[in-house]
Amino acid sequence: MDARLLPMGRTAVLVEVEGTSHAVALRLAVGGRVAARHHPWAAVTEVVAAARTVLLRVAAPQHRDAVAEAVAELARTLDRAALETPGSVHAVELPVRYDGPDLEDVARHTGLTPATVIRAHTATPWRVGFGGFAPGFAYLVGGDRRLHVPRRAEPRPRVPTGAVGLAGEFSGVYPQESPGGWQLVGTTEVVLWDVERDPPALLAPGTTVRFVDADRAEWAPPPGRAAATEEVAALKPSGAQSRRATTRPPARALHVVDPGPLALVEDLGRSGLGDVGVGRSGAADRAAYLLGLRLVGHAVDDPDADDPRAPASVEATLGGLVVRAQGDLLVALTGAPCPATVDGTPVGHAAPFTLADGRMLALGTPVAGLRTYLAVRGGIDVEPVLGSRSADTLSGVGPAPLKAGDVLAVGPPPDAFPSVELAPHAATDDDVVLSMTPGPRADWCDLEGLTHGIRTVAQRSNRVGIRLEGKPVQRSEAYAASELPSEGLVPGAVQVPPGGEPVVFLADHPVTGGYPVVAVLTAQAVARAAQLRPGDRVRLRWVQV
């Protein structure tokens, strides 16, 4: 298999192959080696397949080159027979009522009758190629070639849960209500995504999928195999299993009096779920979050590496957070500096202090920056979701935004004592400079135009990403009319949509995107970008790594 390695920052590599079948085969081969945990595959934290690429993310920068060499060698030696592999032994049957609003349009596109469209959709087994834009969404490949149809000219603002659609060579099922432009041919009642199920996604890469016409009276699950709806019921844990075993009130906690504009619980995020449409998420300003942990005595072995054991903190956007202590707590404020008081007495920034039992901490509006972190010795001990306590604003996975009346339990303190009393922080410049390295599609655009002049952070910015307004970046002549299939993304990816205004993705970025990523911010620049407010002035510059 021919493969091309493309740069994607210091902790990821993008592997480009010939087509979807090649990407699926390489993804399955990589997955087997990652599961075996042998060197260097043990360092891989995420594998995200797409239409023509496979993205591999590693735990820390020092592992990237070894993983890149290993995946290149794997691609070179992968037997072409792997491309014909029908999928995993596990198969799922999805009963569908073919009542979709676009069934007649699909028939006209294909020159078939509606009944023939249904027979074509159900007669051929499909295979999960890769995950998509929403948790549990799977791009299904390998179906009847006669069903290749274009997306709708105008996407629907609302596609209902369970809608079954066609687009290009793919079929898929919408796991939750969302906008979408696929041609809808039917509906299914099968639950594709459930965070209380293990695994939460019913359709994993490599799984064989058979659609079944639910209106056929003679249909029944094959002997020895449950229908998908029965599999879901069997796999879903009971309510008692899915919640904490005890409801005993915590000895130490933070009581939320006022969450301010937006307050979230965040840690380092969740890895390994990109293939089913769930990004890592985690603290937007990773550096500020980690500094807060150090100040209250939590050791951080490698600030560049993912650590699922890292305790959670509170991320407050534009201040306004008011909390009351239950028990004596050691806390620290980092990130965007803001006026802060304990029962009216000012307290410092980037230095630990005691929040005594019953005392109230109140944050004002930051004087600079956007996000302030409240770290607590012991960490915020909310219930983990898929291995993390982080709130993901894009997928909706994780704890809900904080509201008045919430009680946040605080975990047991670590054995080590704090060794840092005060951490200096740099003053904010008028113009923020964001350093970046070339991305996988750097040749698609005029790179000099990317770094020319001042750009301004647009109002349409959040934890998903920031849009930089300014002189549009021009496409290279060779790619002026080209379209790019969706590819895996990382935090700091700089994507240039057709309008030419760059978008910088942050913690809650989508798993894949269909516009060229021409650059990737350094980790330090991602942290700085997370503190930018609408209207802030930004310069982009290239650096060598």
mmCIF file with all atom_site columns, C-alpha atoms in Angstrom, residues 261-445:
data_model
loop_
_atom_site.group_PDB
_atom_site.id
_atom_site.type_symbol
_atom_site.label_atom_id
_atom_site.label_alt_id
_atom_site.label_comp_id
_atom_site.label_asym_id
_atom_site.label_entity_id
_atom_site.label_seq_id
_atom_site.pdbx_PDB_ins_code
_atom_site.Cartn_x
_atom_site.Cartn_y
_atom_site.Cartn_z
_atom_site.occupancy
_atom_site.B_iso_or_equiv
_atom_site.pdbx_formal_charge
_atom_site.auth_seq_id
_atom_site.auth_comp_id
_atom_site.auth_asym_id
_atom_site.auth_atom_id
_atom_site.pdbx_PDB_model_num
ATOM 1   C CA . PRO A 1 261 ? -21.330 33.411 32.174 1.00 0.00 ? 261 PRO A CA 1
ATOM 2   C CA . LEU A 1 262 ? -19.981 29.867 31.788 1.00 0.00 ? 262 LEU A CA 1
ATOM 3   C CA . ALA A 1 263 ? -18.244 27.525 34.215 1.00 0.00 ? 263 ALA A CA 1
ATOM 4   C CA . LEU A 1 264 ? -17.199 23.989 33.283 1.00 0.00 ? 264 LEU A CA 1
ATOM 5   C CA . VAL A 1 265 ? -15.428 21.098 34.943 1.00 0.00 ? 265 VAL A CA 1
ATOM 6   C CA . GLU A 1 266 ? -12.317 20.157 32.934 1.00 0.00 ? 266 GLU A CA 1
ATOM 7   C CA . ASP A 1 267 ? -9.329  17.839 33.176 1.00 0.00 ? 267 ASP A CA 1
ATOM 8   C CA . LEU A 1 268 ? -6.930  16.670 30.432 1.00 0.00 ? 268 LEU A CA 1
ATOM 9   C CA . GLY A 1 269 ? -9.793  15.164 28.445 1.00 0.00 ? 269 GLY A CA 1
ATOM 10  C CA . ARG A 1 270 ? -10.679 11.744 27.038 1.00 0.00 ? 270 ARG A CA 1
ATOM 11  C CA . SER A 1 271 ? -8.565  9.934  24.454 1.00 0.00 ? 271 SER A CA 1
ATOM 12  C CA . GLY A 1 272 ? -9.275  6.994  22.183 1.00 0.00 ? 272 GLY A CA 1
ATOM 13  C CA . LEU A 1 273 ? -12.821 7.878  21.097 1.00 0.00 ? 273 LEU A CA 1
ATOM 14  C CA . GLY A 1 274 ? -12.112 9.925  17.990 1.00 0.00 ? 274 GLY A CA 1
ATOM 15  C CA . ASP A 1 275 ? -13.138 7.061  15.726 1.00 0.00 ? 275 ASP A CA 1
ATOM 16  C CA . VAL A 1 276 ? -16.671 7.216  17.139 1.00 0.00 ? 276 VAL A CA 1
ATOM 17  C CA . GLY A 1 277 ? -16.986 11.003 16.891 1.00 0.00 ? 277 GLY A CA 1
ATOM 18  C CA . VAL A 1 278 ? -15.886 12.115 20.377 1.00 0.00 ? 278 VAL A CA 1
ATOM 19  C CA . GLY A 1 279 ? -12.939 14.489 20.656 1.00 0.00 ? 279 GLY A CA 1
ATOM 20  C CA . ARG A 1 280 ? -10.499 14.803 23.538 1.00 0.00 ? 280 ARG A CA 1
ATOM 21  C CA . SER A 1 281 ? -11.859 18.086 24.925 1.00 0.00 ? 281 SER A CA 1
ATOM 22  C CA . GLY A 1 282 ? -10.281 18.998 28.308 1.00 0.00 ? 282 GLY A CA 1
ATOM 23  C CA . ALA A 1 283 ? -8.981  22.322 29.594 1.00 0.00 ? 283 ALA A CA 1
ATOM 24  C CA . ALA A 1 284 ? -8.864  24.951 26.834 1.00 0.00 ? 284 ALA A CA 1
ATOM 25  C CA . ASP A 1 285 ? -5.719  26.539 28.310 1.00 0.00 ? 285 ASP A CA 1
ATOM 26  C CA . ARG A 1 286 ? -3.825  23.390 29.185 1.00 0.00 ? 286 ARG A CA 1
ATOM 27  C CA . ALA A 1 287 ? -0.798  25.286 30.550 1.00 0.00 ? 287 ALA A CA 1
ATOM 28  C CA . ALA A 1 288 ? -2.880  27.337 32.999 1.00 0.00 ? 288 ALA A CA 1
ATOM 29  C CA . TYR A 1 289 ? -4.783  24.251 34.144 1.00 0.00 ? 289 TYR A CA 1
ATOM 30  C CA . LEU A 1 290 ? -1.547  22.310 34.795 1.00 0.00 ? 290 LEU A CA 1
ATOM 31  C CA . LEU A 1 291 ? 0.017   25.261 36.627 1.00 0.00 ? 291 LEU A CA 1
ATOM 32  C CA . GLY A 1 292 ? -2.963  25.342 38.966 1.00 0.00 ? 292 GLY A CA 1
ATOM 33  C CA . LEU A 1 293 ? -2.467  21.665 39.799 1.00 0.00 ? 293 LEU A CA 1
ATOM 34  C CA . ARG A 1 294 ? 1.210   22.228 40.611 1.00 0.00 ? 294 ARG A CA 1
ATOM 35  C CA . LEU A 1 295 ? 0.354   25.145 42.895 1.00 0.00 ? 295 LEU A CA 1
ATOM 36  C CA . VAL A 1 296 ? -1.961  22.982 45.042 1.00 0.00 ? 296 VAL A CA 1
ATOM 37  C CA . GLY A 1 297 ? 0.466   20.049 45.171 1.00 0.00 ? 297 GLY A CA 1
ATOM 38  C CA . HIS A 1 298 ? -0.503  17.712 42.329 1.00 0.00 ? 298 HIS A CA 1
ATOM 39  C CA . ALA A 1 299 ? 2.593   16.408 40.543 1.00 0.00 ? 299 ALA A CA 1
ATOM 40  C CA . VAL A 1 300 ? 2.651   16.625 36.742 1.00 0.00 ? 300 VAL A CA 1
ATOM 41  C CA . ASP A 1 301 ? 5.333   14.306 35.395 1.00 0.00 ? 301 ASP A CA 1
ATOM 42  C CA . ASP A 1 302 ? 5.218   15.443 31.755 1.00 0.00 ? 302 ASP A CA 1
ATOM 43  C CA . PRO A 1 303 ? 3.241   18.604 30.923 1.00 0.00 ? 303 PRO A CA 1
ATOM 44  C CA . ASP A 1 304 ? 3.181   17.607 27.224 1.00 0.00 ? 304 ASP A CA 1
ATOM 45  C CA . ALA A 1 305 ? 1.684   14.152 27.856 1.00 0.00 ? 305 ALA A CA 1
ATOM 46  C CA . ASP A 1 306 ? -1.902  13.021 28.409 1.00 0.00 ? 306 ASP A CA 1
ATOM 47  C CA . ASP A 1 307 ? -2.562  11.738 31.929 1.00 0.00 ? 307 ASP A CA 1
ATOM 48  C CA . PRO A 1 308 ? -6.024  10.270 32.608 1.00 0.00 ? 308 PRO A CA 1
ATOM 49  C CA . ARG A 1 309 ? -5.332  10.466 36.363 1.00 0.00 ? 309 ARG A CA 1
ATOM 50  C CA . ALA A 1 310 ? -5.004  14.264 36.380 1.00 0.00 ? 310 ALA A CA 1
ATOM 51  C CA . PRO A 1 311 ? -7.613  15.784 38.724 1.00 0.00 ? 311 PRO A CA 1
ATOM 52  C CA . ALA A 1 312 ? -10.310 18.116 37.417 1.00 0.00 ? 312 ALA A CA 1
ATOM 53  C CA . SER A 1 313 ? -10.557 21.865 37.954 1.00 0.00 ? 313 SER A CA 1
ATOM 54  C CA . VAL A 1 314 ? -13.182 24.526 37.242 1.00 0.00 ? 314 VAL A CA 1
ATOM 55  C CA . GLU A 1 315 ? -12.795 26.591 34.055 1.00 0.00 ? 315 GLU A CA 1
ATOM 56  C CA . ALA A 1 316 ? -14.601 29.948 34.399 1.00 0.00 ? 316 ALA A CA 1
ATOM 57  C CA . THR A 1 317 ? -15.177 32.027 31.260 1.00 0.00 ? 317 THR A CA 1
ATOM 58  C CA . LEU A 1 318 ? -15.119 35.812 31.830 1.00 0.00 ? 318 LEU A CA 1
ATOM 59  C CA . GLY A 1 319 ? -15.180 35.407 35.604 1.00 0.00 ? 319 GLY A CA 1
ATOM 60  C CA . GLY A 1 320 ? -18.363 35.822 37.626 1.00 0.00 ? 320 GLY A CA 1
ATOM 61  C CA . LEU A 1 321 ? -17.915 32.502 39.431 1.00 0.00 ? 321 LEU A CA 1
ATOM 62  C CA . VAL A 1 322 ? -18.934 32.450 43.113 1.00 0.00 ? 322 VAL A CA 1
ATOM 63  C CA . VAL A 1 323 ? -18.360 29.317 45.251 1.00 0.00 ? 323 VAL A CA 1
ATOM 64  C CA . ARG A 1 324 ? -18.573 28.521 48.964 1.00 0.00 ? 324 ARG A CA 1
ATOM 65  C CA . ALA A 1 325 ? -16.251 26.039 50.676 1.00 0.00 ? 325 ALA A CA 1
ATOM 66  C CA . GLN A 1 326 ? -17.438 23.004 52.598 1.00 0.00 ? 326 GLN A CA 1
ATOM 67  C CA . GLY A 1 327 ? -14.434 22.032 54.697 1.00 0.00 ? 327 GLY A CA 1
ATOM 68  C CA . ASP A 1 328 ? -11.031 23.733 54.560 1.00 0.00 ? 328 ASP A CA 1
ATOM 69  C CA . LEU A 1 329 ? -9.680  23.735 50.994 1.00 0.00 ? 329 LEU A CA 1
ATOM 70  C CA . LEU A 1 330 ? -6.361  24.714 49.419 1.00 0.00 ? 330 LEU A CA 1
ATOM 71  C CA . VAL A 1 331 ? -7.062  26.408 46.071 1.00 0.00 ? 331 VAL A CA 1
ATOM 72  C CA . ALA A 1 332 ? -5.295  28.457 43.389 1.00 0.00 ? 332 ALA A CA 1
ATOM 73  C CA . LEU A 1 333 ? -6.388  30.689 40.515 1.00 0.00 ? 333 LEU A CA 1
ATOM 74  C CA . THR A 1 334 ? -4.520  30.588 37.202 1.00 0.00 ? 334 THR A CA 1
ATOM 75  C CA . GLY A 1 335 ? -5.137  31.552 33.596 1.00 0.00 ? 335 GLY A CA 1
ATOM 76  C CA . ALA A 1 336 ? -6.840  34.880 32.941 1.00 0.00 ? 336 ALA A CA 1
ATOM 77  C CA . PRO A 1 337 ? -6.056  37.134 35.946 1.00 0.00 ? 337 PRO A CA 1
ATOM 78  C CA . CYS A 1 338 ? -9.155  38.595 37.521 1.00 0.00 ? 338 CYS A CA 1
ATOM 79  C CA . PRO A 1 339 ? -9.998  40.440 40.747 1.00 0.00 ? 339 PRO A CA 1
ATOM 80  C CA . ALA A 1 340 ? -10.871 37.795 43.346 1.00 0.00 ? 340 ALA A CA 1
ATOM 81  C CA . THR A 1 341 ? -12.059 38.044 46.924 1.00 0.00 ? 341 THR A CA 1
ATOM 82  C CA . VAL A 1 342 ? -12.775 35.718 49.842 1.00 0.00 ? 342 VAL A CA 1
ATOM 83  C CA . ASP A 1 343 ? -15.626 37.214 51.860 1.00 0.00 ? 343 ASP A CA 1
ATOM 84  C CA . GLY A 1 344 ? -14.648 40.614 50.468 1.00 0.00 ? 344 GLY A CA 1
ATOM 85  C CA . THR A 1 345 ? -10.894 40.327 51.129 1.00 0.00 ? 345 THR A CA 1
ATOM 86  C CA . PRO A 1 346 ? -8.719  40.309 47.957 1.00 0.00 ? 346 PRO A CA 1
ATOM 87  C CA . VAL A 1 347 ? -6.662  37.184 47.204 1.00 0.00 ? 347 VAL A CA 1
ATOM 88  C CA . GLY A 1 348 ? -3.777  36.750 44.798 1.00 0.00 ? 348 GLY A CA 1
ATOM 89  C CA . HIS A 1 349 ? -3.433  35.153 41.383 1.00 0.00 ? 349 HIS A CA 1
ATOM 90  C CA . ALA A 1 350 ? -1.152  32.194 40.568 1.00 0.00 ? 350 ALA A CA 1
ATOM 91  C CA . ALA A 1 351 ? -0.489  31.529 44.263 1.00 0.00 ? 351 ALA A CA 1
ATOM 92  C CA . PRO A 1 352 ? -2.143  28.960 46.567 1.00 0.00 ? 352 PRO A CA 1
ATOM 93  C CA . PHE A 1 353 ? -4.373  30.131 49.389 1.00 0.00 ? 353 PHE A CA 1
ATOM 94  C CA . THR A 1 354 ? -6.736  28.532 51.907 1.00 0.00 ? 354 THR A CA 1
ATOM 95  C CA . LEU A 1 355 ? -10.451 28.759 51.371 1.00 0.00 ? 355 LEU A CA 1
ATOM 96  C CA . ALA A 1 356 ? -11.717 28.001 54.869 1.00 0.00 ? 356 ALA A CA 1
ATOM 97  C CA . ASP A 1 357 ? -14.942 26.160 55.640 1.00 0.00 ? 357 ASP A CA 1
ATOM 98  C CA . GLY A 1 358 ? -17.973 28.365 54.914 1.00 0.00 ? 358 GLY A CA 1
ATOM 99  C CA . ARG A 1 359 ? -15.952 31.100 53.187 1.00 0.00 ? 359 ARG A CA 1
ATOM 100 C CA . MET A 1 360 ? -17.044 32.419 49.791 1.00 0.00 ? 360 MET A CA 1
ATOM 101 C CA . LEU A 1 361 ? -14.722 32.960 46.816 1.00 0.00 ? 361 LEU A CA 1
ATOM 102 C CA . ALA A 1 362 ? -15.933 35.423 44.165 1.00 0.00 ? 362 ALA A CA 1
ATOM 103 C CA . LEU A 1 363 ? -14.282 36.153 40.813 1.00 0.00 ? 363 LEU A CA 1
ATOM 104 C CA . GLY A 1 364 ? -14.644 39.437 38.964 1.00 0.00 ? 364 GLY A CA 1
ATOM 105 C CA . THR A 1 365 ? -14.184 40.001 35.234 1.00 0.00 ? 365 THR A CA 1
ATOM 106 C CA . PRO A 1 366 ? -10.636 39.204 34.029 1.00 0.00 ? 366 PRO A CA 1
ATOM 107 C CA . VAL A 1 367 ? -8.482  42.239 33.303 1.00 0.00 ? 367 VAL A CA 1
ATOM 108 C CA . ALA A 1 368 ? -6.965  40.303 30.386 1.00 0.00 ? 368 ALA A CA 1
ATOM 109 C CA . GLY A 1 369 ? -7.636  36.928 28.836 1.00 0.00 ? 369 GLY A CA 1
ATOM 110 C CA . LEU A 1 370 ? -10.808 34.881 28.838 1.00 0.00 ? 370 LEU A CA 1
ATOM 111 C CA . ARG A 1 371 ? -10.584 31.725 30.985 1.00 0.00 ? 371 ARG A CA 1
ATOM 112 C CA . THR A 1 372 ? -9.647  31.478 34.674 1.00 0.00 ? 372 THR A CA 1
ATOM 113 C CA . TYR A 1 373 ? -8.960  28.124 36.337 1.00 0.00 ? 373 TYR A CA 1
ATOM 114 C CA . LEU A 1 374 ? -9.856  27.267 39.912 1.00 0.00 ? 374 LEU A CA 1
ATOM 115 C CA . ALA A 1 375 ? -7.681  24.365 41.059 1.00 0.00 ? 375 ALA A CA 1
ATOM 116 C CA . VAL A 1 376 ? -8.478  22.563 44.314 1.00 0.00 ? 376 VAL A CA 1
ATOM 117 C CA . ARG A 1 377 ? -6.142  20.263 46.200 1.00 0.00 ? 377 ARG A CA 1
ATOM 118 C CA . GLY A 1 378 ? -7.781  16.853 45.748 1.00 0.00 ? 378 GLY A CA 1
ATOM 119 C CA . GLY A 1 379 ? -9.478  17.820 42.489 1.00 0.00 ? 379 GLY A CA 1
ATOM 120 C CA . ILE A 1 380 ? -13.148 18.190 41.560 1.00 0.00 ? 380 ILE A CA 1
ATOM 121 C CA . ASP A 1 381 ? -14.611 14.705 42.005 1.00 0.00 ? 381 ASP A CA 1
ATOM 122 C CA . VAL A 1 382 ? -17.640 14.628 39.716 1.00 0.00 ? 382 VAL A CA 1
ATOM 123 C CA . GLU A 1 383 ? -18.697 11.375 38.048 1.00 0.00 ? 383 GLU A CA 1
ATOM 124 C CA . PRO A 1 384 ? -16.409 10.561 35.067 1.00 0.00 ? 384 PRO A CA 1
ATOM 125 C CA . VAL A 1 385 ? -18.020 10.103 31.651 1.00 0.00 ? 385 VAL A CA 1
ATOM 126 C CA . LEU A 1 386 ? -16.116 7.818  29.272 1.00 0.00 ? 386 LEU A CA 1
ATOM 127 C CA . GLY A 1 387 ? -13.022 8.044  31.430 1.00 0.00 ? 387 GLY A CA 1
ATOM 128 C CA . SER A 1 388 ? -12.895 11.822 31.884 1.00 0.00 ? 388 SER A CA 1
ATOM 129 C CA . ARG A 1 389 ? -14.501 14.559 33.967 1.00 0.00 ? 389 ARG A CA 1
ATOM 130 C CA . SER A 1 390 ? -14.275 17.063 31.104 1.00 0.00 ? 390 SER A CA 1
ATOM 131 C CA . ALA A 1 391 ? -17.289 18.844 29.653 1.00 0.00 ? 391 ALA A CA 1
ATOM 132 C CA . ASP A 1 392 ? -17.265 18.756 25.826 1.00 0.00 ? 392 ASP A CA 1
ATOM 133 C CA . THR A 1 393 ? -19.431 21.593 24.520 1.00 0.00 ? 393 THR A CA 1
ATOM 134 C CA . LEU A 1 394 ? -19.478 20.249 20.946 1.00 0.00 ? 394 LEU A CA 1
ATOM 135 C CA . SER A 1 395 ? -20.506 16.623 21.513 1.00 0.00 ? 395 SER A CA 1
ATOM 136 C CA . GLY A 1 396 ? -22.414 17.214 24.760 1.00 0.00 ? 396 GLY A CA 1
ATOM 137 C CA . VAL A 1 397 ? -20.415 14.449 26.476 1.00 0.00 ? 397 VAL A CA 1
ATOM 138 C CA . GLY A 1 398 ? -19.363 15.001 30.093 1.00 0.00 ? 398 GLY A CA 1
ATOM 139 C CA . PRO A 1 399 ? -20.759 16.988 33.038 1.00 0.00 ? 399 PRO A CA 1
ATOM 140 C CA . ALA A 1 400 ? -23.212 19.758 32.254 1.00 0.00 ? 400 ALA A CA 1
ATOM 141 C CA . PRO A 1 401 ? -22.194 23.419 32.648 1.00 0.00 ? 401 PRO A CA 1
ATOM 142 C CA . LEU A 1 402 ? -22.301 24.401 36.296 1.00 0.00 ? 402 LEU A CA 1
ATOM 143 C CA . LYS A 1 403 ? -25.399 26.065 37.705 1.00 0.00 ? 403 LYS A CA 1
ATOM 144 C CA . ALA A 1 404 ? -26.300 27.676 40.996 1.00 0.00 ? 404 ALA A CA 1
ATOM 145 C CA . GLY A 1 405 ? -26.910 25.044 43.661 1.00 0.00 ? 405 GLY A CA 1
ATOM 146 C CA . ASP A 1 406 ? -24.463 22.463 42.270 1.00 0.00 ? 406 ASP A CA 1
ATOM 147 C CA . VAL A 1 407 ? -22.288 20.742 44.869 1.00 0.00 ? 407 VAL A CA 1
ATOM 148 C CA . LEU A 1 408 ? -18.856 19.691 43.596 1.00 0.00 ? 408 LEU A CA 1
ATOM 149 C CA . ALA A 1 409 ? -17.255 17.027 45.768 1.00 0.00 ? 409 ALA A CA 1
ATOM 150 C CA . VAL A 1 410 ? -13.504 17.401 46.343 1.00 0.00 ? 410 VAL A CA 1
ATOM 151 C CA . GLY A 1 411 ? -11.355 14.280 46.189 1.00 0.00 ? 411 GLY A CA 1
ATOM 152 C CA . PRO A 1 412 ? -8.693  13.119 48.659 1.00 0.00 ? 412 PRO A CA 1
ATOM 153 C CA . PRO A 1 413 ? -5.515  15.224 48.707 1.00 0.00 ? 413 PRO A CA 1
ATOM 154 C CA . PRO A 1 414 ? -2.280  13.803 47.257 1.00 0.00 ? 414 PRO A CA 1
ATOM 155 C CA . ASP A 1 415 ? 0.570   12.607 49.483 1.00 0.00 ? 415 ASP A CA 1
ATOM 156 C CA . ALA A 1 416 ? 2.954   15.321 48.232 1.00 0.00 ? 416 ALA A CA 1
ATOM 157 C CA . PHE A 1 417 ? 2.799   18.861 49.570 1.00 0.00 ? 417 PHE A CA 1
ATOM 158 C CA . PRO A 1 418 ? 2.869   21.971 47.364 1.00 0.00 ? 418 PRO A CA 1
ATOM 159 C CA . SER A 1 419 ? 6.415   23.035 46.467 1.00 0.00 ? 419 SER A CA 1
ATOM 160 C CA . VAL A 1 420 ? 5.579   26.221 44.515 1.00 0.00 ? 420 VAL A CA 1
ATOM 161 C CA . GLU A 1 421 ? 4.412   29.322 46.392 1.00 0.00 ? 421 GLU A CA 1
ATOM 162 C CA . LEU A 1 422 ? 4.066   31.763 43.523 1.00 0.00 ? 422 LEU A CA 1
ATOM 163 C CA . ALA A 1 423 ? 4.208   31.445 39.729 1.00 0.00 ? 423 ALA A CA 1
ATOM 164 C CA . PRO A 1 424 ? 5.075   34.536 37.674 1.00 0.00 ? 424 PRO A CA 1
ATOM 165 C CA . HIS A 1 425 ? 2.892   35.169 34.653 1.00 0.00 ? 425 HIS A CA 1
ATOM 166 C CA . ALA A 1 426 ? 3.680   37.326 31.638 1.00 0.00 ? 426 ALA A CA 1
ATOM 167 C CA . ALA A 1 427 ? 1.813   40.532 30.938 1.00 0.00 ? 427 ALA A CA 1
ATOM 168 C CA . THR A 1 428 ? -0.438  40.443 27.894 1.00 0.00 ? 428 THR A CA 1
ATOM 169 C CA . ASP A 1 429 ? 0.876   42.265 24.816 1.00 0.00 ? 429 ASP A CA 1
ATOM 170 C CA . ASP A 1 430 ? -1.344  44.443 22.653 1.00 0.00 ? 430 ASP A CA 1
ATOM 171 C CA . ASP A 1 431 ? -0.838  42.007 19.768 1.00 0.00 ? 431 ASP A CA 1
ATOM 172 C CA . VAL A 1 432 ? -0.733  38.283 20.532 1.00 0.00 ? 432 VAL A CA 1
ATOM 173 C CA . VAL A 1 433 ? 1.716   36.260 18.424 1.00 0.00 ? 433 VAL A CA 1
ATOM 174 C CA . LEU A 1 434 ? 0.736   32.650 17.707 1.00 0.00 ? 434 LEU A CA 1
ATOM 175 C CA . SER A 1 435 ? 3.547   30.351 16.554 1.00 0.00 ? 435 SER A CA 1
ATOM 176 C CA . MET A 1 436 ? 2.788   27.560 14.107 1.00 0.00 ? 436 MET A CA 1
ATOM 177 C CA . THR A 1 437 ? 4.336   24.875 11.934 1.00 0.00 ? 437 THR A CA 1
ATOM 178 C CA . PRO A 1 438 ? 3.222   23.796 8.427  1.00 0.00 ? 438 PRO A CA 1
ATOM 179 C CA . GLY A 1 439 ? 0.192   21.505 8.347  1.00 0.00 ? 439 GLY A CA 1
ATOM 180 C CA . PRO A 1 440 ? -0.646  18.558 6.092  1.00 0.00 ? 440 PRO A CA 1
ATOM 181 C CA . ARG A 1 441 ? -2.181  20.779 3.386  1.00 0.00 ? 441 ARG A CA 1
ATOM 182 C CA . ALA A 1 442 ? 0.251   23.698 3.528  1.00 0.00 ? 442 ALA A CA 1
ATOM 183 C CA . ASP A 1 443 ? 0.568   23.632 -0.274 1.00 0.00 ? 443 ASP A CA 1
ATOM 184 C CA . TRP A 1 444 ? -3.146  24.372 -0.720 1.00 0.00 ? 444 TRP A CA 1
ATOM 185 C CA . CYS A 1 445 ? -2.838  28.062 0.201  1.00 0.00 ? 445 CYS A CA 1
#
